[in-house]
Short mmCIF file of C-alpha atoms in Angstrom, two decimals:
data_model
loop_
_atom_site.label_atom_id
_atom_site.label_comp_id
_atom_site.label_asym_id
_atom_site.label_seq_id
_atom_site.Cartn_x
_atom_site.Cartn_y
_atom_site.Cartn_z
CA UNK A 1 0.00 0.00 0.00
CA UNK A 2 1.31 3.48 -0.85
CA UNK A 3 1.91 6.06 1.87
CA UNK A 4 -0.47 8.93 2.50
CA UNK A 5 2.12 11.40 1.22
CA UNK A 6 2.56 9.36 -1.97
CA UNK A 7 -1.24 9.27 -2.44
CA UNK A 8 -1.52 13.07 -2.08
CA UNK A 9 1.46 13.71 -4.35
CA UNK A 10 0.07 11.41 -7.05
CA UNK A 11 -3.38 12.98 -6.91
CA UNK A 12 -1.98 16.50 -7.25
CA UNK A 13 0.31 15.38 -10.09
CA UNK A 14 -2.76 14.50 -12.14
CA UNK A 15 -3.37 18.24 -12.63
CA UNK A 16 0.14 19.02 -13.91
CA UNK A 17 -0.91 19.51 -17.54
CA UNK A 18 -3.75 21.88 -16.67
CA UNK A 19 -2.27 25.06 -15.25
CA UNK A 20 -5.51 26.71 -14.08
CA UNK A 21 -6.86 23.54 -12.52
CA UNK A 22 -3.49 22.87 -10.89
CA UNK A 23 -3.37 26.33 -9.31
CA UNK A 24 -6.86 26.09 -7.84
CA UNK A 25 -6.75 22.45 -6.74
CA UNK A 26 -3.36 22.69 -5.05
CA UNK A 27 -4.44 25.99 -3.50
CA UNK A 28 -7.54 24.41 -1.97
CA UNK A 29 -5.67 21.37 -0.65
CA UNK A 30 -2.81 23.36 0.89
CA UNK A 31 -4.99 26.11 2.38
CA UNK A 32 -7.40 23.56 3.83
CA UNK A 33 -4.40 22.04 5.60
CA UNK A 34 -6.22 18.88 6.70
CA UNK A 35 -4.52 15.49 6.36
CA UNK A 36 -7.69 13.78 7.64
CA UNK A 37 -9.84 14.81 4.64
CA UNK A 38 -9.48 12.58 1.58
CA UNK A 39 -9.62 14.18 -1.85
CA UNK A 40 -9.63 12.80 -5.39
CA UNK A 41 -8.67 14.67 -8.54
CA UNK A 42 -10.28 13.92 -11.90
CA UNK A 43 -13.13 12.00 -10.27
CA UNK A 44 -15.03 9.79 -12.71
CA UNK A 45 -18.81 10.25 -12.68
CA UNK A 46 -21.15 8.15 -14.80
CA UNK A 47 -23.73 10.36 -16.51
CA UNK A 48 -26.94 9.59 -18.35
CA UNK A 49 -25.27 10.80 -21.55
CA UNK A 50 -21.81 9.35 -20.96
CA UNK A 51 -19.28 10.30 -18.32
CA UNK A 52 -17.71 13.31 -16.63
CA UNK A 53 -14.49 14.00 -14.77
CA UNK A 54 -14.82 16.53 -11.97
CA UNK A 55 -11.71 18.50 -11.05
CA UNK A 56 -11.70 17.84 -7.29
CA UNK A 57 -13.85 15.59 -5.12
CA UNK A 58 -14.17 15.19 -1.34
CA UNK A 59 -15.85 11.79 -0.71
CA UNK A 60 -16.58 12.42 2.98
CA UNK A 61 -18.47 15.60 2.07
CA UNK A 62 -20.14 14.46 -1.18
CA UNK A 63 -18.68 17.61 -2.68
CA UNK A 64 -17.17 18.28 -6.13
CA UNK A 65 -15.18 21.35 -7.12
CA UNK A 66 -15.12 22.51 -10.75
CA UNK A 67 -12.59 25.00 -12.10
CA UNK A 68 -14.13 27.21 -14.78
CA UNK A 69 -11.66 28.65 -17.26
CA UNK A 70 -12.59 31.61 -19.49
CA UNK A 71 -14.02 29.41 -22.28
CA UNK A 72 -16.74 28.24 -19.88
CA UNK A 73 -18.35 31.69 -20.28
CA UNK A 74 -19.34 30.62 -23.82
CA UNK A 75 -20.86 27.28 -22.80
CA UNK A 76 -22.98 28.12 -19.78
CA UNK A 77 -25.98 26.05 -20.86
CA UNK A 78 -23.77 23.05 -21.61
CA UNK A 79 -22.11 23.32 -18.19
CA UNK A 80 -25.50 23.60 -16.51
CA UNK A 81 -26.69 20.42 -18.23
CA UNK A 82 -23.48 18.60 -17.28
CA UNK A 83 -23.81 19.76 -13.67
CA UNK A 84 -27.46 18.65 -13.52
CA UNK A 85 -26.44 15.23 -14.84
CA UNK A 86 -23.77 14.88 -12.15
CA UNK A 87 -26.13 15.97 -9.37
CA UNK A 88 -28.84 13.59 -10.62
CA UNK A 89 -26.37 10.71 -10.85
CA UNK A 90 -24.70 11.24 -7.48
CA UNK A 91 -26.86 13.46 -5.29
CA UNK A 92 -23.67 15.43 -4.56
CA UNK A 93 -23.08 19.16 -4.44
CA UNK A 94 -20.90 21.09 -6.91
CA UNK A 95 -18.99 24.30 -6.20
CA UNK A 96 -17.60 26.25 -9.16
CA UNK A 97 -14.51 28.47 -9.09
CA UNK A 98 -14.03 30.80 -12.10
CA UNK A 99 -10.39 31.53 -12.92
CA UNK A 100 -11.07 34.88 -14.53
CA UNK A 101 -10.14 38.30 -13.21
CA UNK A 102 -7.12 39.28 -11.14
CA UNK A 103 -4.92 36.99 -9.05
CA UNK A 104 -6.39 38.54 -5.94
CA UNK A 105 -9.94 37.77 -7.08
CA UNK A 106 -9.07 34.17 -7.88
CA UNK A 107 -7.34 33.74 -4.50
CA UNK A 108 -10.39 35.19 -2.78
CA UNK A 109 -12.60 32.59 -4.49
CA UNK A 110 -10.24 29.81 -3.38
CA UNK A 111 -10.37 31.12 0.18
CA UNK A 112 -14.19 31.20 0.05
CA UNK A 113 -14.24 27.63 -1.21
CA UNK A 114 -11.95 26.48 1.59
CA UNK A 115 -14.16 28.28 4.10
CA UNK A 116 -17.21 26.45 2.72
CA UNK A 117 -15.42 23.10 2.99
CA UNK A 118 -14.55 23.77 6.63
CA UNK A 119 -18.18 24.69 7.36
CA UNK A 120 -19.34 21.38 5.86
CA UNK A 121 -16.87 19.45 8.00
CA UNK A 122 -18.01 21.30 11.14
CA UNK A 123 -21.67 20.70 10.24
CA UNK A 124 -21.09 16.94 10.08
CA UNK A 125 -19.85 16.99 13.68
CA UNK A 126 -19.34 13.52 15.11
CA UNK A 127 -20.60 11.93 11.89
CA UNK A 128 -17.51 13.17 10.02
CA UNK A 129 -15.22 10.21 9.36
CA UNK A 130 -11.56 11.32 9.43
CA UNK A 131 -9.46 9.86 6.64
CA UNK A 132 -6.95 7.26 7.81
CA UNK A 133 -5.22 5.44 4.97
CA UNK A 134 -4.13 2.58 7.20
CA UNK A 135 -7.71 1.95 8.27
CA UNK A 136 -9.46 2.84 5.02
CA UNK A 137 -9.64 -0.77 3.80
CA UNK A 138 -9.80 -2.44 7.21
CA UNK A 139 -12.77 -4.83 7.51
CA UNK A 140 -13.12 -4.59 11.28
CA UNK A 141 -15.19 -1.35 11.35
CA UNK A 142 -17.67 -2.94 8.90
CA UNK A 143 -17.94 -6.07 11.03
CA UNK A 144 -18.37 -4.03 14.20
CA UNK A 145 -21.06 -1.84 12.60
CA UNK A 146 -22.87 -4.94 11.38
CA UNK A 147 -23.46 -3.96 7.75
CA UNK A 148 -22.05 -2.57 4.51
CA UNK A 149 -24.04 0.10 2.70
CA UNK A 150 -23.66 1.23 -0.91
CA UNK A 151 -23.82 4.91 0.06
CA UNK A 152 -20.59 4.51 2.05
CA UNK A 153 -18.64 3.72 -1.13
CA UNK A 154 -17.04 0.60 0.36
CA UNK A 155 -14.12 -1.06 -1.41
CA UNK A 156 -11.42 -3.55 -0.50
CA UNK A 157 -7.94 -4.13 -1.86
CA UNK A 158 -8.24 -7.94 -1.68
CA UNK A 159 -10.94 -10.53 -2.35
CA UNK A 160 -9.79 -12.14 0.91
CA UNK A 161 -10.84 -9.08 2.92
CA UNK A 162 -14.29 -8.90 1.34
CA UNK A 163 -14.88 -12.61 2.06
CA UNK A 164 -13.78 -12.23 5.67
CA UNK A 165 -16.37 -9.48 6.17
CA UNK A 166 -19.05 -12.18 6.01
CA UNK A 167 -17.63 -14.81 8.35
CA UNK A 168 -14.86 -16.46 6.36
CA UNK A 169 -11.44 -16.68 7.94
CA UNK A 170 -9.30 -16.86 4.83
CA UNK A 171 -5.65 -15.90 4.93
CA UNK A 172 -5.61 -15.83 1.14
CA UNK A 173 -8.42 -16.28 -1.39
CA UNK A 174 -8.38 -15.22 -5.03
CA UNK A 175 -11.27 -16.93 -6.83
CA UNK A 176 -13.97 -14.83 -8.53
CA UNK A 177 -16.65 -16.44 -6.35
CA UNK A 178 -17.05 -17.71 -2.78
CA UNK A 179 -19.96 -19.25 -0.92
CA UNK A 180 -21.56 -16.97 1.66
CA UNK A 181 -20.88 -18.71 5.00
CA UNK A 182 -24.30 -17.82 6.44
CA UNK A 183 -26.60 -17.73 3.41
CA UNK A 184 -26.75 -20.89 1.30
CA UNK A 185 -28.56 -19.09 -1.52
CA UNK A 186 -25.86 -16.40 -1.90
CA UNK A 187 -22.54 -16.29 -3.72
CA UNK A 188 -19.91 -13.63 -3.01
CA UNK A 189 -19.02 -12.50 -6.54
CA UNK A 190 -15.99 -10.49 -7.68
CA UNK A 191 -16.56 -9.91 -11.40
CA UNK A 192 -15.03 -7.68 -14.02
CA UNK A 193 -18.11 -5.77 -15.15
CA UNK A 194 -16.65 -4.90 -18.51
CA UNK A 195 -15.68 -6.85 -21.60
CA UNK A 196 -12.43 -8.79 -21.25
CA UNK A 197 -10.83 -11.91 -22.67
CA UNK A 198 -13.27 -14.37 -21.07
CA UNK A 199 -16.45 -12.44 -20.29
CA UNK A 200 -18.70 -9.80 -21.80
CA UNK A 201 -20.29 -8.62 -18.56
CA UNK A 202 -21.95 -5.22 -18.36
CA UNK A 203 -23.88 -3.12 -15.89
CA UNK A 204 -26.75 -0.70 -16.45
CA UNK A 205 -26.22 3.05 -16.03
CA UNK A 206 -27.98 3.09 -12.69
CA UNK A 207 -26.18 -0.12 -11.71
CA UNK A 208 -29.51 -1.78 -10.97
CA UNK A 209 -28.88 -4.60 -13.46
CA UNK A 210 -25.85 -6.74 -14.33
CA UNK A 211 -25.68 -9.00 -17.38
CA UNK A 212 -23.26 -11.94 -17.22
CA UNK A 213 -22.21 -13.50 -20.53
CA UNK A 214 -19.31 -15.85 -21.30
CA UNK A 215 -17.33 -15.21 -24.50
CA UNK A 216 -16.50 -18.91 -24.80
CA UNK A 217 -19.10 -20.20 -27.27
CA UNK A 218 -18.64 -23.76 -26.02
CA UNK A 219 -19.44 -22.75 -22.44
CA UNK A 220 -22.29 -20.27 -22.92
CA UNK A 221 -25.15 -22.77 -22.98
CA UNK A 222 -23.86 -24.96 -20.13
CA UNK A 223 -23.19 -21.93 -17.93
CA UNK A 224 -26.64 -20.54 -18.68
CA UNK A 225 -28.43 -23.84 -17.92
CA UNK A 226 -26.47 -24.37 -14.72
CA UNK A 227 -27.62 -21.11 -13.15
CA UNK A 228 -31.10 -21.22 -14.61
CA UNK A 229 -31.92 -24.86 -13.86
CA UNK A 230 -29.45 -26.43 -11.41
CA UNK A 231 -27.95 -23.86 -9.04
CA UNK A 232 -29.94 -22.96 -5.94
CA UNK A 233 -27.82 -19.89 -5.27
CA UNK A 234 -29.96 -17.25 -6.94
CA UNK A 235 -28.39 -14.27 -5.14
CA UNK A 236 -25.00 -12.64 -5.56
CA UNK A 237 -23.30 -10.17 -3.28
CA UNK A 238 -21.27 -8.16 -5.77
CA UNK A 239 -17.84 -6.57 -5.34
CA UNK A 240 -16.84 -5.41 -8.82
CA UNK A 241 -13.18 -5.39 -9.78
CA UNK A 242 -11.96 -1.99 -10.92
CA UNK A 243 -9.00 0.37 -10.75
CA UNK A 244 -9.07 3.70 -8.97
CA UNK A 245 -7.72 6.81 -10.69
CA UNK A 246 -4.19 5.96 -9.53
CA UNK A 247 -4.38 2.53 -11.17
CA UNK A 248 -4.76 0.58 -7.91
CA UNK A 249 -7.02 -2.48 -8.13
CA UNK A 250 -10.04 -2.41 -5.80
CA UNK A 251 -13.11 -4.58 -5.26
CA UNK A 252 -15.99 -2.13 -4.89
CA UNK A 253 -19.31 -3.05 -3.27
CA UNK A 254 -22.28 -2.75 -5.66
CA UNK A 255 -25.07 -4.41 -3.66
CA UNK A 256 -27.00 -7.67 -3.40
CA UNK A 257 -28.38 -8.95 -6.72
CA UNK A 258 -30.86 -11.71 -7.54
CA UNK A 259 -31.16 -13.76 -10.73
CA UNK A 260 -33.99 -12.51 -12.95
CA UNK A 261 -34.88 -15.62 -14.93
CA UNK A 262 -37.59 -13.86 -16.94
CA UNK A 263 -35.10 -11.44 -18.49
CA UNK A 264 -32.16 -13.87 -18.82
CA UNK A 265 -31.47 -15.35 -22.25
CA UNK A 266 -28.64 -16.98 -24.22
CA UNK A 267 -28.02 -13.89 -26.32
CA UNK A 268 -27.68 -11.29 -23.54
CA UNK A 269 -26.69 -13.65 -20.73
CA UNK A 270 -27.81 -14.06 -17.15
CA UNK A 271 -29.67 -11.04 -15.80
CA UNK A 272 -29.00 -10.04 -12.17
CA UNK A 273 -31.23 -7.40 -10.55
CA UNK A 274 -30.17 -5.45 -7.48
CA UNK A 275 -32.47 -6.13 -4.53
CA UNK A 276 -30.58 -4.42 -1.70
CA UNK A 277 -27.95 -1.74 -1.21
CA UNK A 278 -27.23 -2.78 2.38
CA UNK A 279 -26.05 -6.21 3.53
CA UNK A 280 -25.29 -7.71 6.93
CA UNK A 281 -21.70 -8.44 7.95
CA UNK A 282 -20.61 -11.25 10.26
CA UNK A 283 -17.74 -11.77 12.71
CA UNK A 284 -15.14 -14.34 11.81
CA UNK A 285 -15.33 -17.70 13.52
CA UNK A 286 -11.59 -17.73 14.11
CA UNK A 287 -11.08 -14.67 16.29
CA UNK A 288 -7.34 -15.22 16.46
CA UNK A 289 -6.88 -14.61 12.73
CA UNK A 290 -4.72 -11.57 11.97
CA UNK A 291 -5.95 -9.53 9.03
#
């Protein structure tokens, strides 16, 4: 795992080719002066009409910062539509900082933005979760709380850790699926939800539906029949494999899905519909296991 300093340095380096964005983003981070507030630059947001990358994002605050260069003055309606898409998709707030005018004016806007961020942190009070990189992917807080919720943006670095959140006591596990220790009808699933060498899986824009389809023509029918006619495990607790914006592999929680046999077919594949965004966690049977 990289150090916190390395994480911050890498995130800020992502703005190096955009001088206005770099000035504002680094200004906000340094003036805020908080090493317990996580930030992400170039945050990916899935929109109804495609995707967007916001300039700066504070996950704990559900807050995005957008740096508006002079050309934005000529595309106000387009920016408004983009912003509406982002808000609709995430429910988050967006603050805009124009980089027009004098240096003093721009610095004043940065200061006002930092002041607003501090107010949001203060408003959260005890519910504000300080950022601790060493604990960020620790499973113990999830087990102690008793659940994982989609709104908390939960991800793990290892399949092993996700499995152990539900009662397994693995020291190492790397398969794409594992039986849920407490629910016989549920598989813990760690798919690539994008086309790759073996699978042509995909997820709907709202992430309510996942289609699972093998690219091996010889296996498609047998795989389909197995899950439609033989398997009793009709639910899947999904942790999708993906890379964060620094290229680090994570397994991100998507929810609990159930097989929709009515909409499954050989052409599109197995259809999994999300039925819950919160799932129960379980303590490990072997309490002596070090994680």
